[in-house]
Amino acid sequence: MNFIDKRKQMVQIQLIGRGIKNERVLAVFSELPRHEFVAVELINSAYDDCPLPIGAGQTISQPYMVALMTELLEFKGNETVLELGTGSGYQTAILAALVKQVYTIERIEHLSVQAQARFKLMGINNIRAYIGDGTLGLAQFQPYDAIIATAAAPQVPMPLLEQLKDNGKLIIPIGDKSLQTLTLFEKKNNQIFKTGKCGCVFVPLIGEKGWQSDDY
Ligand code: SAM
């Protein structure tokens, strides 16, 4: 099966089959070549229903989890978004196709450099990538319409809630090291509303307001 067919099957079975409905989200997953975000030896597994290793003990998340987190943020197209955990850059590129501007932070330098090379090669020019500790947010471009963390924290890092716009949404896996709850925080009239969405397993968000590296 070629990559186009594998991608169609991924969208049909893994996303639509599990309840992803947003047409814009489905269209981006149908177009974006996920196989270009993994190492050459893994390209035949790129559309499988699972996370895959990207080096440094990190992963490109399962397609369904990327789609669910994206759909829950309910983008209209004009948003400014902060992403924590650039990783392979796949989620970043999905966001970039759906919103106006994406800022993304990654703590592991070579992953960020590799992801930035992919964005350049694909001609994506609404992403600004930074290397650093995303648990502190990125104060210089706040407030954000949405914030997405693609790694798990023991509790929500307060700088992220502070850097969220009113009516903004933050999606982040919260829990212990072996199991978390995908959690949506919404700011309305400067009050925070929290909803648990589903169980999930993510790599740790390591930083000042996340896990300490020696916790793992
Ligand atoms: N969205 C990524 C993708 O599509 O490939 C998945 C990334 S992986 C599940 C989570 C990433 O978060 C890892 O690359 C990890 O290095 C990064 N990370 C962990 N703690 C971080 C922090 N405090 N700030 C920024 N990135 C962090």
Coordinates of C-alpha atoms and ligand atoms in Angstrom, one line a residue:
M1 CA 0.0 0.0 0.0
N2 CA 1.4 3.5 -0.8
F3 CA 1.5 6.3 1.7
I4 CA -1.6 8.1 0.3
D5 CA -3.6 4.9 0.8
K6 CA -2.1 4.3 4.2
R7 CA -3.0 7.9 5.2
K8 CA -6.6 7.5 3.9
Q9 CA -6.9 4.3 5.9
M10 CA -5.5 6.0 9.0
V11 CA -8.1 8.8 8.8
Q12 CA -11.0 6.5 8.1
I13 CA -10.3 3.8 10.7
Q14 CA -8.3 5.5 13.5
L15 CA -9.8 9.0 13.4
I16 CA -13.3 8.9 11.9
G17 CA -13.8 5.4 13.3
R18 CA -13.1 6.8 16.8
G19 CA -15.3 9.9 16.5
I20 CA -13.1 12.7 15.2
K21 CA -15.6 14.8 13.2
N22 CA -14.1 18.2 12.5
E23 CA -13.7 18.5 8.7
R24 CA -10.8 20.9 8.8
V25 CA -8.9 18.6 11.2
L26 CA -9.7 15.5 9.1
A27 CA -8.6 17.3 5.9
V28 CA -5.2 18.2 7.4
F29 CA -4.5 14.6 8.6
S30 CA -5.4 13.5 5.1
E31 CA -2.9 15.8 3.5
L32 CA 0.1 16.0 5.8
P33 CA 2.8 13.3 5.1
R34 CA 3.4 11.8 8.6
H35 CA 6.1 9.5 7.1
E36 CA 8.3 12.6 6.6
F37 CA 8.3 13.1 10.4
V38 CA 9.9 9.7 11.3
A39 CA 13.3 8.1 10.7
V40 CA 13.7 6.3 7.4
E41 CA 13.7 2.9 9.0
L42 CA 10.2 3.6 10.5
I43 CA 8.5 5.1 7.4
N44 CA 6.5 1.9 6.8
S45 CA 5.1 2.2 10.3
A46 CA 4.4 5.9 10.1
Y47 CA 0.6 5.5 9.7
D48 CA 0.2 2.7 12.4
D49 CA -2.1 3.2 15.3
C50 CA 0.6 3.9 17.9
P51 CA 3.3 6.3 18.9
L52 CA 6.8 5.7 17.4
P53 CA 10.3 6.5 18.7
I54 CA 11.9 9.7 17.5
G55 CA 15.2 9.3 19.4
A56 CA 16.3 10.6 22.8
G57 CA 13.7 8.4 24.5
Q58 CA 10.9 10.6 22.9
T59 CA 8.0 9.7 20.6
I60 CA 5.8 11.0 17.8
S61 CA 2.3 10.6 19.4
Q62 CA -0.3 8.2 18.1
P63 CA -2.3 9.8 15.2
Y64 CA -5.6 9.6 17.1
M65 CA -4.2 11.4 20.2
V66 CA -2.8 14.2 18.0
A67 CA -6.2 14.5 16.3
L68 CA -8.2 14.4 19.5
M69 CA -6.1 17.1 21.2
T70 CA -6.3 19.3 18.0
E71 CA -10.1 18.8 17.7
L72 CA -10.7 19.7 21.4
L73 CA -9.1 23.1 20.8
E74 CA -11.9 24.0 18.3
F75 CA -9.8 26.2 16.0
K76 CA -11.4 28.7 13.7
G77 CA -8.3 29.7 11.8
N78 CA -7.2 33.0 13.3
E79 CA -5.5 31.8 16.5
T80 CA -2.1 32.2 18.0
V81 CA -1.1 28.9 19.6
L82 CA 1.7 27.8 21.9
E83 CA 2.9 24.2 21.8
L84 CA 5.1 22.5 24.4
G85 CA 7.1 19.6 23.1
T86 CA 7.9 20.1 19.4
G87 CA 9.3 16.5 19.1
S88 CA 9.2 15.4 15.5
G89 CA 7.2 18.5 14.5
Y90 CA 4.2 16.5 13.3
Q91 CA 1.7 18.0 15.8
T92 CA 3.2 21.4 15.1
A93 CA 2.7 21.1 11.4
I94 CA -0.9 20.0 11.9
L95 CA -1.5 23.1 14.1
A96 CA 0.2 25.4 11.5
A97 CA -2.3 24.3 8.9
L98 CA -5.2 25.2 11.1
V99 CA -4.3 28.4 12.8
K100 CA -2.6 31.8 12.1
Q101 CA 0.6 31.4 14.1
V102 CA 2.3 28.6 16.1
Y103 CA 5.0 29.1 18.7
T104 CA 6.6 25.8 19.7
I105 CA 9.2 25.0 22.4
E106 CA 11.3 21.8 22.7
R107 CA 13.8 21.1 25.5
I108 CA 16.0 18.7 23.4
E109 CA 18.0 20.8 20.9
H110 CA 18.6 18.3 18.2
L111 CA 14.9 17.4 18.0
S112 CA 14.0 21.0 17.6
V113 CA 16.7 21.5 14.9
Q114 CA 15.4 18.4 13.0
A115 CA 11.8 19.6 13.2
Q116 CA 12.7 23.1 12.0
A117 CA 14.5 21.6 9.0
R118 CA 11.3 19.7 8.2
F119 CA 9.2 22.8 8.4
K120 CA 11.6 24.6 6.1
L121 CA 11.6 21.8 3.6
M122 CA 7.8 21.7 3.5
G123 CA 7.5 25.5 3.1
I124 CA 5.7 26.0 6.4
N125 CA 6.3 29.6 7.4
N126 CA 3.9 30.3 10.3
I127 CA 5.9 28.3 13.0
R128 CA 8.5 29.9 15.3
A129 CA 10.5 27.2 17.1
Y130 CA 12.4 27.7 20.4
I131 CA 14.6 25.5 22.5
G132 CA 14.0 25.7 26.2
D133 CA 11.7 24.8 29.1
G134 CA 8.1 25.0 28.0
T135 CA 6.7 24.6 31.5
L136 CA 7.4 28.4 31.8
G137 CA 5.5 29.1 28.7
L138 CA 6.8 31.7 26.3
A139 CA 6.0 35.1 27.9
Q140 CA 7.1 37.3 25.0
F141 CA 4.3 36.3 22.7
Q142 CA 1.4 35.9 25.2
P143 CA -1.5 35.8 25.5
Y144 CA -2.3 32.7 23.5
D145 CA -5.7 31.6 22.1
A146 CA -4.7 28.0 22.8
I147 CA -1.9 26.1 24.5
I148 CA -1.1 22.4 23.9
A149 CA 1.3 20.3 25.8
T150 CA 2.4 17.1 24.1
A151 CA 4.1 15.8 27.3
A152 CA 2.6 15.0 30.7
A153 CA 2.9 17.0 33.9
P154 CA 2.1 16.2 37.5
Q155 CA -0.1 19.3 37.7
V156 CA -0.9 22.2 35.4
P157 CA 2.1 24.6 35.1
M158 CA 0.7 28.0 36.4
P159 CA 2.6 30.1 33.8
L160 CA 0.5 28.4 31.0
L161 CA -2.8 29.4 32.6
E162 CA -1.4 32.9 33.1
Q163 CA -0.4 33.2 29.4
L164 CA -3.8 32.0 28.1
K165 CA -6.2 34.6 26.7
D166 CA -9.7 35.0 28.1
N167 CA -11.9 32.4 26.3
G168 CA -8.7 30.5 25.6
K169 CA -8.2 26.7 25.9
L170 CA -5.2 24.7 27.3
I171 CA -5.0 20.9 26.6
I172 CA -2.5 18.9 28.7
P173 CA -2.0 15.4 30.0
I174 CA -2.0 15.5 33.8
G175 CA -1.2 12.6 36.1
D176 CA 1.5 10.4 37.4
K177 CA 4.3 8.8 35.4
S178 CA 2.4 5.7 34.2
L179 CA -1.0 7.1 33.4
Q180 CA -2.6 10.5 32.9
T181 CA -5.8 12.2 32.1
L182 CA -6.0 14.4 29.0
T183 CA -7.3 17.6 30.6
L184 CA -8.9 20.6 29.1
F185 CA -8.6 24.0 30.9
E186 CA -10.8 26.8 29.7
K187 CA -10.5 30.4 30.8
K188 CA -13.8 32.2 30.9
N189 CA -14.1 35.7 32.4
N190 CA -10.7 35.0 34.0
Q191 CA -12.0 31.9 35.8
I192 CA -10.6 28.5 35.0
F193 CA -12.8 25.5 34.2
K194 CA -11.2 22.0 34.1
T195 CA -12.6 18.9 32.3
G196 CA -11.0 15.5 32.2
K197 CA -11.4 14.0 28.7
C198 CA -9.8 10.5 28.6
G199 CA -7.0 8.4 29.9
C200 CA -3.6 8.7 28.1
V201 CA 0.1 7.9 28.4
F202 CA 2.6 10.5 27.4
V203 CA 6.3 11.0 28.0
P204 CA 7.1 13.4 30.9
L205 CA 7.1 17.2 30.7
I206 CA 10.5 17.9 32.3
G207 CA 11.2 21.3 33.7
E208 CA 10.8 23.8 36.4
K209 CA 7.0 23.5 36.6
G210 CA 6.8 19.9 35.5
W211 CA 8.7 16.7 36.5
Q212 CA 12.3 17.0 37.7
S213 CA 14.5 14.9 35.4
D214 CA 15.4 12.5 38.2
D215 CA 11.7 11.7 38.9
Y216 CA 11.9 9.3 36.0
Ligands
SAM1 N1 4.2 16.6 19.4 C1 5.3 15.7 19.2 C2 5.2 15.1 17.9 O1 4.2 15.2 17.1 O2 6.2 14.4 17.5 C3 5.4 14.7 20.3 C4 6.4 15.0 21.2 S1 6.8 13.9 22.5 C5 5.4 13.0 22.9 C6 6.9 15.1 23.8 C7 8.1 16.1 23.6 O3 8.1 17.0 24.7 C8 9.5 15.5 23.6 O4 10.1 15.8 22.4 C9 10.2 16.1 24.8 O5 11.5 16.3 24.7 C10 9.4 17.4 25.0 N2 9.5 18.0 26.3 C11 9.5 17.4 27.5 N3 9.5 18.4 28.5 C12 9.6 19.6 27.9 C13 9.7 20.9 28.3 N4 9.7 21.3 29.6 N5 9.7 21.9 27.4 C14 9.6 21.6 26.1 N6 9.6 20.4 25.6 C15 9.6 19.3 26.5

